[in-house]
Coordinates of C-alpha atoms and ligand atoms in Angstrom, one line a residue:
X574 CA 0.0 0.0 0.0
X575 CA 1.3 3.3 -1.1
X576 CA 0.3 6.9 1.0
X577 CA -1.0 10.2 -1.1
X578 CA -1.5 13.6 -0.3
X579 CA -5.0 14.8 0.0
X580 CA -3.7 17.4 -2.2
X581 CA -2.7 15.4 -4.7
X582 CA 0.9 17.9 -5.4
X583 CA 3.1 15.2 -3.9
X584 CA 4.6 11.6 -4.5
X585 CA 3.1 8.5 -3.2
X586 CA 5.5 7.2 0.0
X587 CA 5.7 4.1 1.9
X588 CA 3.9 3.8 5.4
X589 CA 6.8 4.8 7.1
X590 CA 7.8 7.8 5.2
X591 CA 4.0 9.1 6.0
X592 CA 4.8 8.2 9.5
X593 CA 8.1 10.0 9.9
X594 CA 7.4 13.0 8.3
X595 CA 3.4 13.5 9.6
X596 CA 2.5 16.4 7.1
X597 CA 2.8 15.8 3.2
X598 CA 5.1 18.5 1.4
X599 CA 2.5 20.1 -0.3
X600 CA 0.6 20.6 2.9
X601 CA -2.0 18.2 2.7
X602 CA -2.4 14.7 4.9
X603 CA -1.3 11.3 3.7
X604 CA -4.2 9.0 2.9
X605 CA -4.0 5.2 2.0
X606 CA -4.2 4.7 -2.0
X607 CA -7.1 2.1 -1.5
X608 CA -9.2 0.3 1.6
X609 CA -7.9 -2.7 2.4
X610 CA -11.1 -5.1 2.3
X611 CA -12.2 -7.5 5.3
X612 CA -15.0 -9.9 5.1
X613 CA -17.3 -11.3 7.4
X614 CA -15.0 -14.5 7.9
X615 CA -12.1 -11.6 9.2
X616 CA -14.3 -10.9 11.5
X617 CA -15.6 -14.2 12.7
X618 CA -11.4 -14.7 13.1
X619 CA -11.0 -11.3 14.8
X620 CA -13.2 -11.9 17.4
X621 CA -11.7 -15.1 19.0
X622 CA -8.5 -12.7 19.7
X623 CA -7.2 -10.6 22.3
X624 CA -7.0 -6.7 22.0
X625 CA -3.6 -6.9 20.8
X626 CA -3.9 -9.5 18.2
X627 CA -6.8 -7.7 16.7
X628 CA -4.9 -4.3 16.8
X629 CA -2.2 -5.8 14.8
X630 CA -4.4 -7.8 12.6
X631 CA -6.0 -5.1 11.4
X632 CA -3.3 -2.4 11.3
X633 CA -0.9 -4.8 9.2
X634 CA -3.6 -4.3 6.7
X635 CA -2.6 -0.4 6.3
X636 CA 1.4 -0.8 6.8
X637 CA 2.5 -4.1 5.2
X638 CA 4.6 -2.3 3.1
X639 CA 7.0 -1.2 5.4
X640 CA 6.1 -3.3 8.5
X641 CA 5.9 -7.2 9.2
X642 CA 3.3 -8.4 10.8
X643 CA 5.5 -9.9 13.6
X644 CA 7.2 -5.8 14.1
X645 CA 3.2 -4.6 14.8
X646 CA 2.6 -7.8 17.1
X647 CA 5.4 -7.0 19.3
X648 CA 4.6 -3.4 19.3
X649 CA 0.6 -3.7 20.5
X650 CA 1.7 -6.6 23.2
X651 CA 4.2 -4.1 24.3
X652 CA 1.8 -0.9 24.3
X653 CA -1.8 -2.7 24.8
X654 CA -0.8 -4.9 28.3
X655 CA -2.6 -4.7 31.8
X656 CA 0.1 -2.5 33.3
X657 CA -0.6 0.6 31.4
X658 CA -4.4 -0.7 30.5
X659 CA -6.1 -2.2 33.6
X660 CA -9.2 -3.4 33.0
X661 CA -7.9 -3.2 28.9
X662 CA -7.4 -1.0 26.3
X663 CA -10.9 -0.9 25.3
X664 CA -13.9 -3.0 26.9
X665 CA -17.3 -2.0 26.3
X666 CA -19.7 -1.1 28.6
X667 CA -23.7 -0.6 28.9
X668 CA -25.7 2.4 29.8
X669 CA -29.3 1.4 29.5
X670 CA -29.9 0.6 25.7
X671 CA -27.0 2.5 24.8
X672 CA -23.4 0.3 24.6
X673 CA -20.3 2.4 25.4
X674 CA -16.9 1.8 24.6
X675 CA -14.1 3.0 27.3
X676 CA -11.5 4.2 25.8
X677 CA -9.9 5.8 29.3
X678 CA -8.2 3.2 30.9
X679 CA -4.5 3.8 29.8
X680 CA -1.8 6.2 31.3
X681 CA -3.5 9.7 31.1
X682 CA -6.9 8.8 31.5
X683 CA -8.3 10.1 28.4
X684 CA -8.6 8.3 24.1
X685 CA -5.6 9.6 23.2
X686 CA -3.6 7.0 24.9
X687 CA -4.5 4.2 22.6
X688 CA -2.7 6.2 19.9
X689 CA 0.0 7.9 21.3
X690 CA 0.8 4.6 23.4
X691 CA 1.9 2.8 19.8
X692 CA 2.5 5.6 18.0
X693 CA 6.1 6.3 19.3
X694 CA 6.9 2.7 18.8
X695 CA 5.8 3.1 15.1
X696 CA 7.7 6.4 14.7
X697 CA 10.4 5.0 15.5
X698 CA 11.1 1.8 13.8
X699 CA 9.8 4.6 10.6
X700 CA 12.9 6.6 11.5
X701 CA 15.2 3.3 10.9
X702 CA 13.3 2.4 7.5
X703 CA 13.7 5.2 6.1
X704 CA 17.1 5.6 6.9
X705 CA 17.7 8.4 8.8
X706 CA 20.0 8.1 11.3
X707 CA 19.2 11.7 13.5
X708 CA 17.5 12.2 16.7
X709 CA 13.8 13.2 16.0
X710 CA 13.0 16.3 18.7
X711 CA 8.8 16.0 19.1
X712 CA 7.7 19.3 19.3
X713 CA 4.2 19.7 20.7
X714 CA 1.7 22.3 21.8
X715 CA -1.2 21.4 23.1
X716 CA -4.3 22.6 25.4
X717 CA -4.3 19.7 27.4
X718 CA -5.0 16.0 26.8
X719 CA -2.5 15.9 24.0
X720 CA 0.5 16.4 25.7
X721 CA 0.0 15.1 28.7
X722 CA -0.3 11.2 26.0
X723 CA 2.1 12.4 24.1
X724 CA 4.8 12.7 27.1
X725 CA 3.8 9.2 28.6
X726 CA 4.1 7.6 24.7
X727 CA 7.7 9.1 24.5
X728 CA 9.0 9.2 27.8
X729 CA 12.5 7.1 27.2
X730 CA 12.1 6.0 24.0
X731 CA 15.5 5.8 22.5
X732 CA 16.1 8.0 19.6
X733 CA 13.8 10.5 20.7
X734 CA 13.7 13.9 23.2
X735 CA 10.4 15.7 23.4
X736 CA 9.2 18.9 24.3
X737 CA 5.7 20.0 25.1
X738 CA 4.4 23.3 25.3
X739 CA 1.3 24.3 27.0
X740 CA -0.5 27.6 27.9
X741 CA -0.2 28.4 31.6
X742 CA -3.6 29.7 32.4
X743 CA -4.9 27.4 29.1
X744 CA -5.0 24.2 30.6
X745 CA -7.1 22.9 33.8
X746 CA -5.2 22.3 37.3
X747 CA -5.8 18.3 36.8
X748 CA -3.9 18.7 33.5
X749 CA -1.2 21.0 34.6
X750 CA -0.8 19.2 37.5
X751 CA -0.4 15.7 34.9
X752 CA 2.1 18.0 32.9
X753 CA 4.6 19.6 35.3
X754 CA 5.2 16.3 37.4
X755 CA 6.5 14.6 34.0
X756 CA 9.5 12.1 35.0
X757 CA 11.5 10.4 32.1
X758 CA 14.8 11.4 30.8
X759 CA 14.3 12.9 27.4
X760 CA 11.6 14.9 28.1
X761 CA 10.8 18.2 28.5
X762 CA 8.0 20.8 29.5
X763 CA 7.1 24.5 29.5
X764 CA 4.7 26.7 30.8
X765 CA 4.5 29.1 28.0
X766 CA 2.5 32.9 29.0
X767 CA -0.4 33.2 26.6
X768 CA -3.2 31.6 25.8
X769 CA -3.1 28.5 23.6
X770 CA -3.1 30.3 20.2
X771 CA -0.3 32.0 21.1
X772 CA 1.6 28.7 22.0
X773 CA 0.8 27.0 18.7
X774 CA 1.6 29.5 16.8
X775 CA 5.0 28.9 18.5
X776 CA 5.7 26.0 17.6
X777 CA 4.3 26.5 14.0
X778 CA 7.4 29.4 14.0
X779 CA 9.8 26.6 14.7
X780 CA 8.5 23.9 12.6
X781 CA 8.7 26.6 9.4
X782 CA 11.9 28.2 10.7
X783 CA 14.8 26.9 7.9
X784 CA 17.1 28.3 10.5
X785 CA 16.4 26.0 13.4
X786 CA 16.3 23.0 11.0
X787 CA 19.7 23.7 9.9
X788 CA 21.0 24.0 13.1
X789 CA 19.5 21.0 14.8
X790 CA 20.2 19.3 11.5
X791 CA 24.2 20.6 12.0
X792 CA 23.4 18.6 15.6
X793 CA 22.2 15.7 14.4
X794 CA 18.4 16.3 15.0
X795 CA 15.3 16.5 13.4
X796 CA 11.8 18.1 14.2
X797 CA 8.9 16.3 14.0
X798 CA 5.1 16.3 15.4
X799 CA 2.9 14.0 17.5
X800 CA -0.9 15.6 16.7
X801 CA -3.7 14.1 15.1
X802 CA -2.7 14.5 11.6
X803 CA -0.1 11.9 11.7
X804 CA -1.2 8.7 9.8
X805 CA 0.6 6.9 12.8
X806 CA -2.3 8.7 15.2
X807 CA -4.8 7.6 13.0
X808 CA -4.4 4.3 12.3
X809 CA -4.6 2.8 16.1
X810 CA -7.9 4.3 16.2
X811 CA -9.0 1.9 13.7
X812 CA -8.7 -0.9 15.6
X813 CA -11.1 -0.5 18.6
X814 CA -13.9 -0.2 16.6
X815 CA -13.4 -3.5 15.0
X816 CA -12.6 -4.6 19.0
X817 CA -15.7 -3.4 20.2
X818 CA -17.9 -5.0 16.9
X819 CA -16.3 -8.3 18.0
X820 CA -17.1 -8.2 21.5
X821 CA -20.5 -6.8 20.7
X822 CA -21.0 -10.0 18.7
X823 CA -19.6 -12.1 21.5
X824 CA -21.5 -11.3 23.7
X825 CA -24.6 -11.8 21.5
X826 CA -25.6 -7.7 21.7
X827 CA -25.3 -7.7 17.8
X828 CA -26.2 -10.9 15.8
X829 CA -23.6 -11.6 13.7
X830 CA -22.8 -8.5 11.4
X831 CA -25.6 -6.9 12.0
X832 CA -25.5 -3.1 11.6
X833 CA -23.9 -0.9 14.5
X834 CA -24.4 3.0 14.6
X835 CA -22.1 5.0 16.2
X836 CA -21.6 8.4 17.9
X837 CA -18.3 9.9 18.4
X838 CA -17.9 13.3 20.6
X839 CA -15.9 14.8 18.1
X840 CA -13.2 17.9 17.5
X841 CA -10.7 17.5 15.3
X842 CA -12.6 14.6 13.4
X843 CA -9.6 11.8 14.0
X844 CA -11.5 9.9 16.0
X845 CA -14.7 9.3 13.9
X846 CA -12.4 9.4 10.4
X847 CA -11.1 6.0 12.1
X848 CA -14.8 4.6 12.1
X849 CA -15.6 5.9 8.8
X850 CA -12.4 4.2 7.3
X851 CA -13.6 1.0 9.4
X852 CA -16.7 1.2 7.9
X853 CA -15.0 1.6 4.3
X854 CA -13.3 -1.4 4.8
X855 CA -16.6 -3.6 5.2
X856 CA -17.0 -3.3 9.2
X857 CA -20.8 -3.6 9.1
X858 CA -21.2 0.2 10.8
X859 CA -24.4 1.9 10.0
X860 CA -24.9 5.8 10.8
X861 CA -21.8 7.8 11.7
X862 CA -23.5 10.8 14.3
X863 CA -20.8 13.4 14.7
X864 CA -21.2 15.1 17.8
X865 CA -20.0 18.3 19.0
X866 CA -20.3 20.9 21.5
X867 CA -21.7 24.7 21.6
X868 CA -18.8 24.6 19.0
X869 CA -21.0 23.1 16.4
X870 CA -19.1 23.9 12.8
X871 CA -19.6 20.4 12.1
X872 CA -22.9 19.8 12.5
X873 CA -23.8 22.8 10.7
X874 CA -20.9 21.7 8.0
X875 CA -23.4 17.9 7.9
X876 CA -26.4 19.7 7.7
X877 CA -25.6 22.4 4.5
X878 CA -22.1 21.4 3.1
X879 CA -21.1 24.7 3.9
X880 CA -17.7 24.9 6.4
X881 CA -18.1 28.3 8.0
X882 CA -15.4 28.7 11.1
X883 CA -16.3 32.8 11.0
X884 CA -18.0 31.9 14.5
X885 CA -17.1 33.0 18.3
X886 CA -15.1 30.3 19.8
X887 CA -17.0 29.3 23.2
X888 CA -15.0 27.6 26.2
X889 CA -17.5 24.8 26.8
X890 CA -17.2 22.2 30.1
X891 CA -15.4 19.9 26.8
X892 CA -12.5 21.8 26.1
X893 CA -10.9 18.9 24.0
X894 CA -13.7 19.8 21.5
X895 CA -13.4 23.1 21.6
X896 CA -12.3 24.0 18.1
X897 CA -13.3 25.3 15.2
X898 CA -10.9 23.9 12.4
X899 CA -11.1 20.1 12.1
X900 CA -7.7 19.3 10.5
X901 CA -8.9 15.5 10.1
X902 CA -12.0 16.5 7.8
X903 CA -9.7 17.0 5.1
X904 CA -9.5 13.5 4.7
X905 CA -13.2 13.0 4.4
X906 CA -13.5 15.7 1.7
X907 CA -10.4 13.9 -0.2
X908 CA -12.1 11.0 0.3
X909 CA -15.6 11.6 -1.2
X910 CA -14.2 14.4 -3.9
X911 CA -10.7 13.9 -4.6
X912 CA -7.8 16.4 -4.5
X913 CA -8.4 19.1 -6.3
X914 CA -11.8 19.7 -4.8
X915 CA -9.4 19.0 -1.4
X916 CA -7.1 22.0 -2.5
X917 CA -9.8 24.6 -3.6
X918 CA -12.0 24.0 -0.2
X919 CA -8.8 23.9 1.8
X920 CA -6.9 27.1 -0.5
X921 CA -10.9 28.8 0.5
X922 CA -10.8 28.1 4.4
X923 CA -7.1 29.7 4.3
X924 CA -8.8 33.0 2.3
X925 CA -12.0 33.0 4.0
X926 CA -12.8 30.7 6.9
X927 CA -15.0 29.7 4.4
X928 CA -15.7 26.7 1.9
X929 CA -18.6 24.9 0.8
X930 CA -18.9 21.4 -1.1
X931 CA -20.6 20.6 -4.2
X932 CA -24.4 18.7 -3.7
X933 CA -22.9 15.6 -5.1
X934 CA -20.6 15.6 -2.1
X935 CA -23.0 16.9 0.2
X936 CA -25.2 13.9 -0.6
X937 CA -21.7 11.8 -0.1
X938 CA -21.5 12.7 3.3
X939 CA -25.1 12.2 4.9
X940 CA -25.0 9.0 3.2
X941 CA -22.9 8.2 6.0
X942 CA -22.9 11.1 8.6
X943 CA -25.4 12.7 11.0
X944 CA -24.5 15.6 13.0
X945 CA -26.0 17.2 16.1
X946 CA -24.8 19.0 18.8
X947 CA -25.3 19.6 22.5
X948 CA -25.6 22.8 24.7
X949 CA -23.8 23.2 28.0
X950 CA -27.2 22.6 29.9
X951 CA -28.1 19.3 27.7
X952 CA -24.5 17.7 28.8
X953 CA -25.1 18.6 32.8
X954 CA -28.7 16.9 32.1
X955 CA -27.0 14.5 30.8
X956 CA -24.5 13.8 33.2
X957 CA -27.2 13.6 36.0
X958 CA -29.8 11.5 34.2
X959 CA -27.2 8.7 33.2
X960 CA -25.6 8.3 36.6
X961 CA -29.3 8.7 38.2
X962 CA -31.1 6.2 35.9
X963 CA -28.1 3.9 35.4
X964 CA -25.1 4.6 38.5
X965 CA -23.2 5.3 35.4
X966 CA -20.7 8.4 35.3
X967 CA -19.3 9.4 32.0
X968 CA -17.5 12.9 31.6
X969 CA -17.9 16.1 29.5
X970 CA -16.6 14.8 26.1
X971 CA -18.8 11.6 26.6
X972 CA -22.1 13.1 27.7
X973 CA -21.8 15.0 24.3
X974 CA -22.4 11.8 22.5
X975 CA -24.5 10.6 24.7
X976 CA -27.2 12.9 24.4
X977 CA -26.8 13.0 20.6
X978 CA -26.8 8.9 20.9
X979 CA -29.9 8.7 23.1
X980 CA -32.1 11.6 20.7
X981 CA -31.2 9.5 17.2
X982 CA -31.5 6.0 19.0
X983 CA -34.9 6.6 20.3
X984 CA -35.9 7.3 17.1
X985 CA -34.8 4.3 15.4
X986 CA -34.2 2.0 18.0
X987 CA -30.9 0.5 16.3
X988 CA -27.6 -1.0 17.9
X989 CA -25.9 2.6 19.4
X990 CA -22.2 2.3 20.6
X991 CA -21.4 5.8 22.1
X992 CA -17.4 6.3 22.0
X993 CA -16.5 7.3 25.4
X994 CA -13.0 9.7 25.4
X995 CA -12.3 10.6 28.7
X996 CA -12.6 9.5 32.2
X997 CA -14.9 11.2 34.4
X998 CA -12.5 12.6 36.7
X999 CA -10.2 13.4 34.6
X1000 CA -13.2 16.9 34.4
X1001 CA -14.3 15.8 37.8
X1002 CA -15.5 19.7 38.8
X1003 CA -17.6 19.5 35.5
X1004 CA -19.3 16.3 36.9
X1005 CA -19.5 17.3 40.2
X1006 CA -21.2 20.6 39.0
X1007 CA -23.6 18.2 36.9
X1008 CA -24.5 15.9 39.8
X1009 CA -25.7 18.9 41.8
X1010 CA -22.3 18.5 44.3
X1011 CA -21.5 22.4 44.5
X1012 CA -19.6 22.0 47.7
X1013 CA -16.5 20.4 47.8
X1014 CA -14.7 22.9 50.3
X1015 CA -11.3 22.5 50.8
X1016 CA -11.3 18.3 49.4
X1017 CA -9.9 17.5 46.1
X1018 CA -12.4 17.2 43.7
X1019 CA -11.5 13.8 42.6
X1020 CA -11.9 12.8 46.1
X1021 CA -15.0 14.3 46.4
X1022 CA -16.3 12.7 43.2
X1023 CA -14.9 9.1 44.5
X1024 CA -16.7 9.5 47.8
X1025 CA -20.1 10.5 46.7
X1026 CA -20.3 8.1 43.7
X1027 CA -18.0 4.9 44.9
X1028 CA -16.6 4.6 42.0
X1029 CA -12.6 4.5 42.6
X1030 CA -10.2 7.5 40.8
X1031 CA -8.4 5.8 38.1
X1032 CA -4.3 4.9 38.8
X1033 CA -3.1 7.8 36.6
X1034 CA -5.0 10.9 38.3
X1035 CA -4.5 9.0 42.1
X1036 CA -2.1 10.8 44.4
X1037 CA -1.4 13.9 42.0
X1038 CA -1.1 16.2 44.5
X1039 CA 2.0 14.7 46.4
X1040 CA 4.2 14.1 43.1
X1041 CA 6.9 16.0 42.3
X1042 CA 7.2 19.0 40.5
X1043 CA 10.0 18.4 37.9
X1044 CA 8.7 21.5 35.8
X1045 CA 7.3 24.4 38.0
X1046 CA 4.7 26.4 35.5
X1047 CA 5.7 29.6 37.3
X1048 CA 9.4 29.2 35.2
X1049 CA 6.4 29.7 31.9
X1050 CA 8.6 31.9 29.4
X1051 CA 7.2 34.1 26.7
X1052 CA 6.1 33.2 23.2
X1053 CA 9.0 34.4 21.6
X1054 CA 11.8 32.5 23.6
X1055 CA 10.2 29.4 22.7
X1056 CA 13.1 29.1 19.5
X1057 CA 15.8 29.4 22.1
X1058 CA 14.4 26.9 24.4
X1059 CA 13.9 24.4 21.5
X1060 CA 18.0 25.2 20.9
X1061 CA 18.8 25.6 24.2
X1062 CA 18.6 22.2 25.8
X1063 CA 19.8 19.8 23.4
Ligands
LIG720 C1 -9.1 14.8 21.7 C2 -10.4 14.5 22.4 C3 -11.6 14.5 21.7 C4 -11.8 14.8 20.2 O1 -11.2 13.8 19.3 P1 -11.0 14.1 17.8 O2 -10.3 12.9 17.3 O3 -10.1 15.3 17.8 O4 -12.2 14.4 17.2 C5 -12.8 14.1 22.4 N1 -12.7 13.8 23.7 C6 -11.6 13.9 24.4 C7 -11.6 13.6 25.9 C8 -10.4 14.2 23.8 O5 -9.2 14.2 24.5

């Protein structure tokens, strides 16, 4: 299998070079040339496996060019096992009619892990196949959940040093708190004074700085990024769905492939891409429901085919949906109407903030998509009424979907599997504030969450408080010595 731009300007690569290098040269986002096919007897085959065994399965399908099977296989036993998973990387749960698939149980508490767990692993046997013999430097700037995965992922990996950037008043305390007591020894974090805008745009400087390349390449080094764009983000994410179709059929929920609808609380569409490209390969998924916060560009994108981010950005309880460009829905567009509809849309939201699709690609789209949104009131509702009709607690990100879930299952009274991103105490005051538990006084929240509810604190967020500070955030430095940091530590 070869990789291609999604603006069609650049050479097809091997797995590995899409891997290594994240973003194609002409600024558009590798895509597989085809979709690998799996039948109903892959299935039947998957679902006598363990998580790991499936996870390879399937992603050998999408990097056999450049990977054995045997490479993968060690990788997922070696990132999917019960010491960073307990409980595993991805069982599925029930919530009254609604089945919900936990993707929370690795080493920061939130989806992202069961990416950026393999990821690094994949990076860097990428770096060896393609030859290149320099230290990669991960550069990363993030508003939260992302660097916080991205630090566990890379902590001592050989070959590798990473930095993370983060806004200091941008993030919550839970997540600073996860940041500035990093250990490992080639990492390295930074409070940066600004809001999160100003740290990207940061780190965008020193990714299109020649001058920094040239110098780190005179050292030896080379920059490269962990977000969602990467190929090597996206295709993990695959894999659970296919996990959680198996052990729906297992456990006799489905009947053998019948069809499964799914709702993904959604921001930078990686996430539900995964199911869509699932569902491309012949996973027997029915509707796709996008859902999104008081941020709703996508749902208003589904509805009209018009992509409109000229819109005030609102800090919602979910702050890991809180955007308003959705790199990942390039890949959808390049999917359903090639790449030189990709460019001209992607050329337009550049100009204008503004594109629109043809109706041919409309109609493309709600073939397989629904979107609908919920306001901040809906997802404290919905908070409440799940853990008061079920003793369930979901989070945030997760009581997004679920109220999008419950409004489109009621009406059709399909199979729903609601993607669940984040552990609930990972926004423990948001829940709290849901459940009606204003006063906490002087607890911990996550205490005060664990006591009211009985349900224990998972073993990443446990004991926070008494670790060590390796990176105080008041040392934050300003936007414009981020360059010298980057140079200054290596
Ligand atoms: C990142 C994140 C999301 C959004 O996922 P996308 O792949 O960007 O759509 C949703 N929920 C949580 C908790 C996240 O961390």
């Amino acid at each position: 299998m070869k990789y291609i731009s999604t603006r069609g300007k650049t050479e097809a690569v091997s797995s590995a070079e899409a891997i290594r290098t994240g973003l194609a040269p002409d600024g558009g986002l590798y895509m597989p040339d085809r979709f690998p096919e799996t039948d109903n007897k892959f299935l039947m085959e998957l679902a006598e496996l363990s998580y790991p065994e499936r996870a390879a399965k399937i992603m050998h399908l999408f990097l056999s060019d450049s990977y054995t099977l045997k490479e993968i296989s060690d990788d997922c036993f070696a990132a999917y096992n019960e010491g960073s998973f307990p409980g595993g990387p991805a069982p599925v749960k029930k919530a009254g009619d609604i089945n919900i698939l936990e993707l929370w149980h690795g080493p920061t508490a939130a989806f992202k892990d069961l990416a950026l767990q393999i990821m690094p692993r994949l990076f860097v046997r990428a770096v060896r196949k393609t030859g290149d013999s320099r230290k990669a430097l991960i550069l990363v700037a993030t508003s939260g959940d992302t660097g916080k995965a991205a630090l566990e992922g890379y902590r001592d990996v050989e070959g590798v040093d990473i930095a993370v950037y983060y806004p200091v008043d941008g993030v919550s305390r839970i997540q600073k708190l996860q940041m500035s007591t990093q250990t490992g020894n080639n990492v390295r974090v930074r409070a940066v004074s600004g809001n999160f805008d100003d740290t990207q745009n940061g780190v965008k400087k020193i990714f299109s700085d020649a001058s920094i390349s040239a110098e780190l390449n005179r050292r030896g080094r080379f920059l490269s990024s962990a977000n969602s764009i990467n190929w090597g983000r996206l295709v993990p994410q695959i894999c659970y769905y296919y996990s959680a179709y198996c052990d729906l059929m297992n456990s006799c929920t489905l009947k053998p492939f019948e069809t499964l609808d799914v709702t993904v609380p959604t921001g930078n569409f990686g996430n539900i891409l995964a199911a869509y490209i699932a569902k491309k390969c012949g996973l027997p998924l029915g509707r796709l429901i996008c859902a999104s916060n008081s941020n709703n560009v996508l749902t208003d994108f589904i509805s009209k085919g018009v992509y409109d981010k000229n819109r005030p950005f609102i800090l919602t309880s979910s702050p890991s949906m809180d955007i308003l460009i959705s790199s990942n829905l390039e890949r959808l567009i390049y999917t359903v109407s090639g790449a030189a509809e990709t460019r001209r849309n992607m050329s337009d939201l550049a100009r204008s903030g503004l594109y629109s699709v043809d109706d041919e690609t409309h109609r493309k789209i709600t073939d397989d998509f629904n979107g609908d949104y919920l306001d901040e009131e809906s997802v404290g509702k919905t908070i409440k009424t799940v853990y008061d009709r079920y003793g369930y607690l979901i989070d945030t990100h997760t009581a997004v979907a679920y109220g999008c879930a419950e409004k489109y299952a009621v009406r059709t009274g399909m199979p729903m599997l609601v993607v669940s991103t984040a552990s609930p105490f990972k926004f423990a005051p948001s829940v709290l504030n849901a459940l009606g538990i204003q006063k906490y006084g002087e607890d911990d929240p996550l205490e005060t969450l664990s006591a009211k509810t009985g349900v224990n604190i998972p073993y990443p967020l446990r004991g926070l408080n008494e670790r060590k500070i390796m990176f105080p955030p008041e040392d934050s430095i300003n936007p414009a010595d981020m360059p010298a940091d980057v140079l200054g530590n290596i």
